[in-house]
Short mmCIF file of C-alpha atoms in Angstrom, two decimals:
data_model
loop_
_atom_site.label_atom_id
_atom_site.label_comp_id
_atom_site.label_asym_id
_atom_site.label_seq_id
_atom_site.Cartn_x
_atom_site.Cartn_y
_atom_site.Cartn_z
CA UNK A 1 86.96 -18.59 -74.70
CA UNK A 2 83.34 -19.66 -74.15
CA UNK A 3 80.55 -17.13 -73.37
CA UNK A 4 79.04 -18.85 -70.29
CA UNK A 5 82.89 -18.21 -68.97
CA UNK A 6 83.22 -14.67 -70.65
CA UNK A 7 79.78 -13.74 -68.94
CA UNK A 8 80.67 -15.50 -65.82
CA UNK A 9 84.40 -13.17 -65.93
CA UNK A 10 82.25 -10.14 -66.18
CA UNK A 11 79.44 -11.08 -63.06
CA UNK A 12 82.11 -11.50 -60.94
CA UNK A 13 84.22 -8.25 -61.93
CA UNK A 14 80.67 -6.78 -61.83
CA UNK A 15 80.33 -8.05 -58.18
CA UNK A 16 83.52 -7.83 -56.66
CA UNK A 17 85.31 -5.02 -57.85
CA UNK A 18 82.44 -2.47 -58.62
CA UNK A 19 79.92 -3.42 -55.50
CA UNK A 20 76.77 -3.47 -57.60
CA UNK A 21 73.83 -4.85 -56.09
CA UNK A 22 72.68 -8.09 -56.28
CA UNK A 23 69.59 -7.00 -58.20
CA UNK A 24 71.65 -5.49 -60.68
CA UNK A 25 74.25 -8.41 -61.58
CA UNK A 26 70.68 -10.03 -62.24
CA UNK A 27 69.42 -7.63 -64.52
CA UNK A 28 73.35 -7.83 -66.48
CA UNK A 29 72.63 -11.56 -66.45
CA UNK A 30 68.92 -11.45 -68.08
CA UNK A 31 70.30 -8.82 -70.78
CA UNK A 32 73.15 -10.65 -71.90
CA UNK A 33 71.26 -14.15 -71.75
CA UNK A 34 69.25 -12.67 -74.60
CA UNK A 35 72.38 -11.93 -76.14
CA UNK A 36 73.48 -15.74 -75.58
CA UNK A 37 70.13 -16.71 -77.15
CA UNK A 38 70.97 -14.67 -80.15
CA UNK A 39 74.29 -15.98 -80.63
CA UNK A 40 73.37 -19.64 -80.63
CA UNK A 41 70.15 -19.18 -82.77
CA UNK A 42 72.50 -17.33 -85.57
CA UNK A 43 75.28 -19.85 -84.70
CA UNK A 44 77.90 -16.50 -84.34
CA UNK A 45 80.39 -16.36 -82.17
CA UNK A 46 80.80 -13.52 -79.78
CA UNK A 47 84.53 -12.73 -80.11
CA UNK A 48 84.09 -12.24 -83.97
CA UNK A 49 81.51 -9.66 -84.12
CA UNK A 50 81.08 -6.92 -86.62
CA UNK A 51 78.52 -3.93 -85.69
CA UNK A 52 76.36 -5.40 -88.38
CA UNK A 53 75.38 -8.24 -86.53
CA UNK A 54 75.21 -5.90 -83.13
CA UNK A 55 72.32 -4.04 -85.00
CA UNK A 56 70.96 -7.48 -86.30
CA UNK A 57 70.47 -8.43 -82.73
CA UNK A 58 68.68 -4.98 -82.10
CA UNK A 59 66.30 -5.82 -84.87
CA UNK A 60 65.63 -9.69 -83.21
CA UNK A 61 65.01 -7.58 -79.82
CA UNK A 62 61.96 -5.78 -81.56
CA UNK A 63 60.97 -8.64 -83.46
CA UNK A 64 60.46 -10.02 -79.51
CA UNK A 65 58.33 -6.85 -78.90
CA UNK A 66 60.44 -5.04 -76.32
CA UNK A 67 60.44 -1.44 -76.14
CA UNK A 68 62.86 0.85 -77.11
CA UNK A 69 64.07 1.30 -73.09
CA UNK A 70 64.40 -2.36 -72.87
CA UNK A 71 66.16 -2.86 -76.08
CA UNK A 72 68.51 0.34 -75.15
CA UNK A 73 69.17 -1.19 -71.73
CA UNK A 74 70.42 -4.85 -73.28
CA UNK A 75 72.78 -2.82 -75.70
CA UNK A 76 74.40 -0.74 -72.36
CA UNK A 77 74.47 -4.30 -70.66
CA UNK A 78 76.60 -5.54 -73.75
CA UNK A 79 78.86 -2.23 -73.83
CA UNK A 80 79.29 -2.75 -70.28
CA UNK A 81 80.03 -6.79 -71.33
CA UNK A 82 82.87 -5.85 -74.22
CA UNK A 83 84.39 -2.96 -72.48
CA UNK A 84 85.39 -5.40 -70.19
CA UNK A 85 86.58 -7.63 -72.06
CA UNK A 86 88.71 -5.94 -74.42
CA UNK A 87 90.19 -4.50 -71.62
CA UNK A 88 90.76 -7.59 -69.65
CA UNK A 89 91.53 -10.27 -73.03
CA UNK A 90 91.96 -7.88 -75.50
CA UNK A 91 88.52 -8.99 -77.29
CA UNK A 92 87.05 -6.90 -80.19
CA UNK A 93 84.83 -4.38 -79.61
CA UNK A 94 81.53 -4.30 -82.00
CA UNK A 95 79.76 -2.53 -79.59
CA UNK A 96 81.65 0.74 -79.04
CA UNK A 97 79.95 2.97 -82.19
CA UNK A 98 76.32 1.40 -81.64
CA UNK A 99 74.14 4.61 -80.21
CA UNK A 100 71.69 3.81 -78.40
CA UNK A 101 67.69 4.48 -79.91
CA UNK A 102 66.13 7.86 -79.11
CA UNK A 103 63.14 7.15 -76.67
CA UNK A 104 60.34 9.73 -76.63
CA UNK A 105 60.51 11.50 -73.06
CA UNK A 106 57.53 9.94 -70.73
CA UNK A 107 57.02 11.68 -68.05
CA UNK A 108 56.52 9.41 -64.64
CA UNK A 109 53.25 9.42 -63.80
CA UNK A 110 51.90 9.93 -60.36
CA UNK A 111 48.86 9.20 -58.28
CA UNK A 112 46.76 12.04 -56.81
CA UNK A 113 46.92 12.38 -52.94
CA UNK A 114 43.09 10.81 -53.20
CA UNK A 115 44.20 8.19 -54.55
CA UNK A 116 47.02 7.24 -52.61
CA UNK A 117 44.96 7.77 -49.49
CA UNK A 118 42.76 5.04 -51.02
CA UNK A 119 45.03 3.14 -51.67
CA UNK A 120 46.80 3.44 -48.42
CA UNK A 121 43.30 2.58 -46.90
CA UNK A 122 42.61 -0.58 -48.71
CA UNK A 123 45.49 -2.14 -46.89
CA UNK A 124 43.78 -1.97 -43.50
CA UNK A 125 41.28 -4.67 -43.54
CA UNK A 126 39.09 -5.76 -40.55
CA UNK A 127 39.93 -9.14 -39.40
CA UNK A 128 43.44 -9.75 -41.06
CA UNK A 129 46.27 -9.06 -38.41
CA UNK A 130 49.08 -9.39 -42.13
CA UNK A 131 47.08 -6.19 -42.75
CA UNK A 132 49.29 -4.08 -40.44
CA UNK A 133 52.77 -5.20 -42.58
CA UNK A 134 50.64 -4.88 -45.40
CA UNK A 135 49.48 -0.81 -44.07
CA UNK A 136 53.12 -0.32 -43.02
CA UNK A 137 54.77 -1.14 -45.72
CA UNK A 138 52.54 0.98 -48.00
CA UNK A 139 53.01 3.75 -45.77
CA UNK A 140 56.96 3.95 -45.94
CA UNK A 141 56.57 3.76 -50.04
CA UNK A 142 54.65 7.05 -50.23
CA UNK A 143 56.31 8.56 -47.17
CA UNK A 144 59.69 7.76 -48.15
CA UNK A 145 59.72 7.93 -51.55
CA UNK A 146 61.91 4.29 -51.51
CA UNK A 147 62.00 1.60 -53.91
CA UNK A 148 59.83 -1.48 -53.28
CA UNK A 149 63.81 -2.91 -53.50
CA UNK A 150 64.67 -0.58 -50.54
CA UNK A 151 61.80 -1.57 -48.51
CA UNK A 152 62.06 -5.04 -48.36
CA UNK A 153 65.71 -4.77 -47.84
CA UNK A 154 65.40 -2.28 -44.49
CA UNK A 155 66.71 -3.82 -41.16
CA UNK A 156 65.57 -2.95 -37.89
CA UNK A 157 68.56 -1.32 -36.65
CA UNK A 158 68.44 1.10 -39.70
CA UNK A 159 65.86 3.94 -37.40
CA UNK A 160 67.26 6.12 -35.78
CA UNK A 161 66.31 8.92 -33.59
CA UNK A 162 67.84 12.82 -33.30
CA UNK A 163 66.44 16.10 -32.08
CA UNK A 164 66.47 19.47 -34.04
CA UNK A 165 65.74 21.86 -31.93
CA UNK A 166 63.92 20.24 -29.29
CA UNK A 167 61.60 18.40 -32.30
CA UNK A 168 62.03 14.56 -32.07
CA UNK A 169 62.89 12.83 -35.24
CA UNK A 170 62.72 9.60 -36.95
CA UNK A 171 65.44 9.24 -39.51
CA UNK A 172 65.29 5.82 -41.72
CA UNK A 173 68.29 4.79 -43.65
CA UNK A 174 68.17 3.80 -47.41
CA UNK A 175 70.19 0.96 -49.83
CA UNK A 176 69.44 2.11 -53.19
CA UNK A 177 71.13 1.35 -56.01
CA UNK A 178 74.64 0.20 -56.48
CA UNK A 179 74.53 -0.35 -52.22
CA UNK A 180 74.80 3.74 -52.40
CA UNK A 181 72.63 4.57 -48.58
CA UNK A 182 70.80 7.95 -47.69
CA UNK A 183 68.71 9.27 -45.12
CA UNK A 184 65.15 9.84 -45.02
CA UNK A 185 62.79 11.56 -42.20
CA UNK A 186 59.69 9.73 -41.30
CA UNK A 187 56.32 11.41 -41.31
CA UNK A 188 53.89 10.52 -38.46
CA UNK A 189 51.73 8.64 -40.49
CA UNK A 190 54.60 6.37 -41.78
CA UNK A 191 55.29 5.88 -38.04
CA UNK A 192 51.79 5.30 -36.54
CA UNK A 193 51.73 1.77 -39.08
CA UNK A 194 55.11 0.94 -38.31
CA UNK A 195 54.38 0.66 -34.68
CA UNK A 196 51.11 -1.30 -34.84
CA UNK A 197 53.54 -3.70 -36.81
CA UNK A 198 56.05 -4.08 -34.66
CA UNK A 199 54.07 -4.32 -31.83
CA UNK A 200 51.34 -6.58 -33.04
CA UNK A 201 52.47 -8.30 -35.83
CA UNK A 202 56.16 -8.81 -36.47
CA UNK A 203 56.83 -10.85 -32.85
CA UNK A 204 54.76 -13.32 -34.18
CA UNK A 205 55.91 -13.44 -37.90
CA UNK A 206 59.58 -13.59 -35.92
CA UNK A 207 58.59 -16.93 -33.79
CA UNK A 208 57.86 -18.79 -37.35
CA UNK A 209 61.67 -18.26 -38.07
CA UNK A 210 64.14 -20.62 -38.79
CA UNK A 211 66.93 -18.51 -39.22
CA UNK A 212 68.70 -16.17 -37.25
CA UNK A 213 69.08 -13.78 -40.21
CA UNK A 214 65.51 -12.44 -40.32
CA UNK A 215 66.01 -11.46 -36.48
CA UNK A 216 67.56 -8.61 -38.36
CA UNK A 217 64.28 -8.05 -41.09
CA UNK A 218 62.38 -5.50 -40.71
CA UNK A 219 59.32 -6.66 -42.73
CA UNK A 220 58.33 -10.56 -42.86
CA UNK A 221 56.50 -12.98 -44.57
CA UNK A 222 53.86 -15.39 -43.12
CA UNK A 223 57.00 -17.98 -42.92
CA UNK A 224 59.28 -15.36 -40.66
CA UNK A 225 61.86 -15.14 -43.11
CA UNK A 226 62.43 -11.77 -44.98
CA UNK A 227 59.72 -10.55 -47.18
CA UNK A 228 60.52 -10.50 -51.35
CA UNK A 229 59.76 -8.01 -53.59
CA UNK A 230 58.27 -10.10 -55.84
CA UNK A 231 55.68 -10.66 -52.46
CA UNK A 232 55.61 -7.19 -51.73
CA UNK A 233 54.63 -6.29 -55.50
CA UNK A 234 51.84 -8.46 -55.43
CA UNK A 235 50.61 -6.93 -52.22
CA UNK A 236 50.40 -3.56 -53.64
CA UNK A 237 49.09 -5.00 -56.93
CA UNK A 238 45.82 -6.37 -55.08
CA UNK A 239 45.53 -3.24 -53.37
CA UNK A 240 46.01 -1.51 -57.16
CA UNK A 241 42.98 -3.84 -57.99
CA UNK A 242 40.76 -3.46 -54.53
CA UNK A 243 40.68 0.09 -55.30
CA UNK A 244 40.36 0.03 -58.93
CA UNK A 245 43.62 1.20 -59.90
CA UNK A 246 45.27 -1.36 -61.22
CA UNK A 247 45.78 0.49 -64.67
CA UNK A 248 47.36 3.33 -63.12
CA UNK A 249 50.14 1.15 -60.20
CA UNK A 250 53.40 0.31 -61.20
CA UNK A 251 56.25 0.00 -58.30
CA UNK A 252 57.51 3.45 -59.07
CA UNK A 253 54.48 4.92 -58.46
CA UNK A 254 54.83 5.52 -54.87
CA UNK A 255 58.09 7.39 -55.53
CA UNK A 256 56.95 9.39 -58.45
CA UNK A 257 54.07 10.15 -55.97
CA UNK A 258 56.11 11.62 -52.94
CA UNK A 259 58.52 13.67 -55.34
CA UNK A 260 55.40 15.44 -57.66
CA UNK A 261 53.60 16.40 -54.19
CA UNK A 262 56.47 17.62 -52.66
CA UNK A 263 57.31 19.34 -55.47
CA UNK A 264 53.37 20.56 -55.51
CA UNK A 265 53.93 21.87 -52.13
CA UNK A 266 56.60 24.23 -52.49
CA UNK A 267 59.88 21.90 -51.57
CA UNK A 268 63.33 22.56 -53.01
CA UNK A 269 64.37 20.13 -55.74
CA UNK A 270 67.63 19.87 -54.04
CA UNK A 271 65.80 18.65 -51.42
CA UNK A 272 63.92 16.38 -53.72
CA UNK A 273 67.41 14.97 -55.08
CA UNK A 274 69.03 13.93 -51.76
CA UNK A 275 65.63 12.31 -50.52
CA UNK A 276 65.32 10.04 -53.74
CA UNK A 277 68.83 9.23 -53.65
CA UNK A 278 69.32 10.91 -57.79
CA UNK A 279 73.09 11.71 -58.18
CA UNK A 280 72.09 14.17 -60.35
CA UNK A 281 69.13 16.99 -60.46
CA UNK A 282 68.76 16.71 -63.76
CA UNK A 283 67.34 13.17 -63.11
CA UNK A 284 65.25 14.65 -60.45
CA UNK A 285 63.94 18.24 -62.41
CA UNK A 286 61.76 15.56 -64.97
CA UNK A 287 59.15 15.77 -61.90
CA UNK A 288 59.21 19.33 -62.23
CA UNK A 289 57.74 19.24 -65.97
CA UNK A 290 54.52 17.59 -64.00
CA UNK A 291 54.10 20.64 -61.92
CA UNK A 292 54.34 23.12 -64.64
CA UNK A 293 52.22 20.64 -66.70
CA UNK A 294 49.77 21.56 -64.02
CA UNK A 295 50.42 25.63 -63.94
CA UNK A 296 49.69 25.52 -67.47
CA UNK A 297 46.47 23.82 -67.27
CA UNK A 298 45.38 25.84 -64.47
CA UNK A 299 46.24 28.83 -66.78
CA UNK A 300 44.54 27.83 -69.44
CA UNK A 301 41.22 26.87 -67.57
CA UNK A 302 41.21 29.70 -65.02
CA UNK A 303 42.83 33.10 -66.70
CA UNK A 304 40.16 35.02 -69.03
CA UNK A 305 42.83 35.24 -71.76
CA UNK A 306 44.73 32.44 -71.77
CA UNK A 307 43.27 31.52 -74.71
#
């Protein structure tokens, strides 16, 4: 069997019969076309491995420069790769005793509430009616606590309004990953921009359309058609650099953001879990190492003998 079909075998098992997102079949495909490069550049062939040359193509992955993460995510992609295939052509398995590298815990970093304000400022320049998407969109990141991913990919149909006890609320629904969908409430702040765009802006953006699909898009580009998030990276990426925070923006940082301040202000990390989507707490208590990083330095600067 050839690779390209091998690989090909495992996108569409990937695809059809476990549901993962398109922007993860992409991610399996990048991983395991370094893999591909590997192969051909040591002439090896994939069905007559040995865990020798698995580690081999660790050490060519650092040779590249990629970081431990990176390196430990293209071994899982090629676990994920061989498990299938020994199950589905009885292929051997060189993978299945490779451990993965330790990585030193980071812990995410987020923006101070300063700083997002700025940020959230920068977006609303004089003159520039794309400003509004631009405000909006920036808005629903911090207020949210979504994925640039999830953003892009909201539809207009996905608000919807309820009332707890006699209290109006805005409810937005979320596709994170692996198509999985939660619930979020929307602040008033997050709702304030999203009306100036939809009144405004997005009629306009809507008339440049030529196709029916982005009827359904909630956020557009200049063309009408669905904004990217390769688009709406770079938006928040200028903003990063209009405010002089370029060093500190990454597209997580939004959603690190919203779960360290609500964490700050008292909220439950249950709470915290079901509004970032984490299937697990124990994905969502890292943020909580931030807080006490703070309690401790607090400590240590404020009580007469801490020290």
């Amino acid at each position: 069997m050839k690779f390209d079909n091998a690989l090909q075998s495992f996108l569409d098992h990937l695809t059809i019969e476990r549901g993962l997102s398109s922007n993860s079949i992409s991610a399996y495909r990048r991983d395991l076309a370094k893999f591909s490069d590997f192969l051909d550049k040591e002439k090896l062939d994939f069905e007559r491995l040995s865990e020798d040359e698995i580690i081999s193509f660790e050490v060519w992955l650092k040779g590249l420069g990629m970081a431990v993460t990176s390196i430990n995510r293209n071994i899982s992609a090629l676990k994920s790769f061989y498990k299938y295939l020994a199950q589905e052509f009885s292929t051997n398995n060189p993978v299945s005793a490779v451990l993965s590298s330790k990585v030193p815990r980071r812990l995410p970093k987020a923006l101070t509430i300063k700083e997002i304000t700025s940020l959230i400022d920068s977006t609303k320049r004089e003159g520039d009616p794309i400003s509004l998407r631009d405000h909006a969109i920036i808005e629903l990141l911090y207020g949210t606590g979504a994925r640039v991913s999830e953003i892009v990919g909201i539809d207009i149909n996905d608000f919807a309004q309820s009332d707890v006890e006699g209290n109006p609320i805005t409810t937005l629904k979320l596709r994170g990953k692996g198509s999985k969908e939660r619930i979020v409430p929307l602040g008033s702040f997050a709702k304030n921009a999203l009306h100036e765009y939809l009144v405004r802006i997005r009629p306009n953006l809507l008339s440049k359309s030529k196709s029916a699909k982005a009827e359904t898009a909630l956020f557009l580009n200049q063309r009408g058609s669905r904004l990217s998030r390769q688009s709406a990276w770079q938006m928040i990426s200028d903003a990063a650099d209009s405010t002089g925070l370029s060093g500190k923006v990454s597209p997580h940082v939004f959603r690190h953001s919203y779960a360290t301040h609500l964490l700050d202000g008292g909220a439950d990390i249950r709470v915290v879990q079901e509004l970032l989507g984490h299937a697990s707490v124990t994905t969502t208590q890292i943020y909580t190492l931030i807080t006490i990083d703070k309690v401790r330095e607090a400590y240590a600067t404020a009580h007469p003998r801490a020290n």
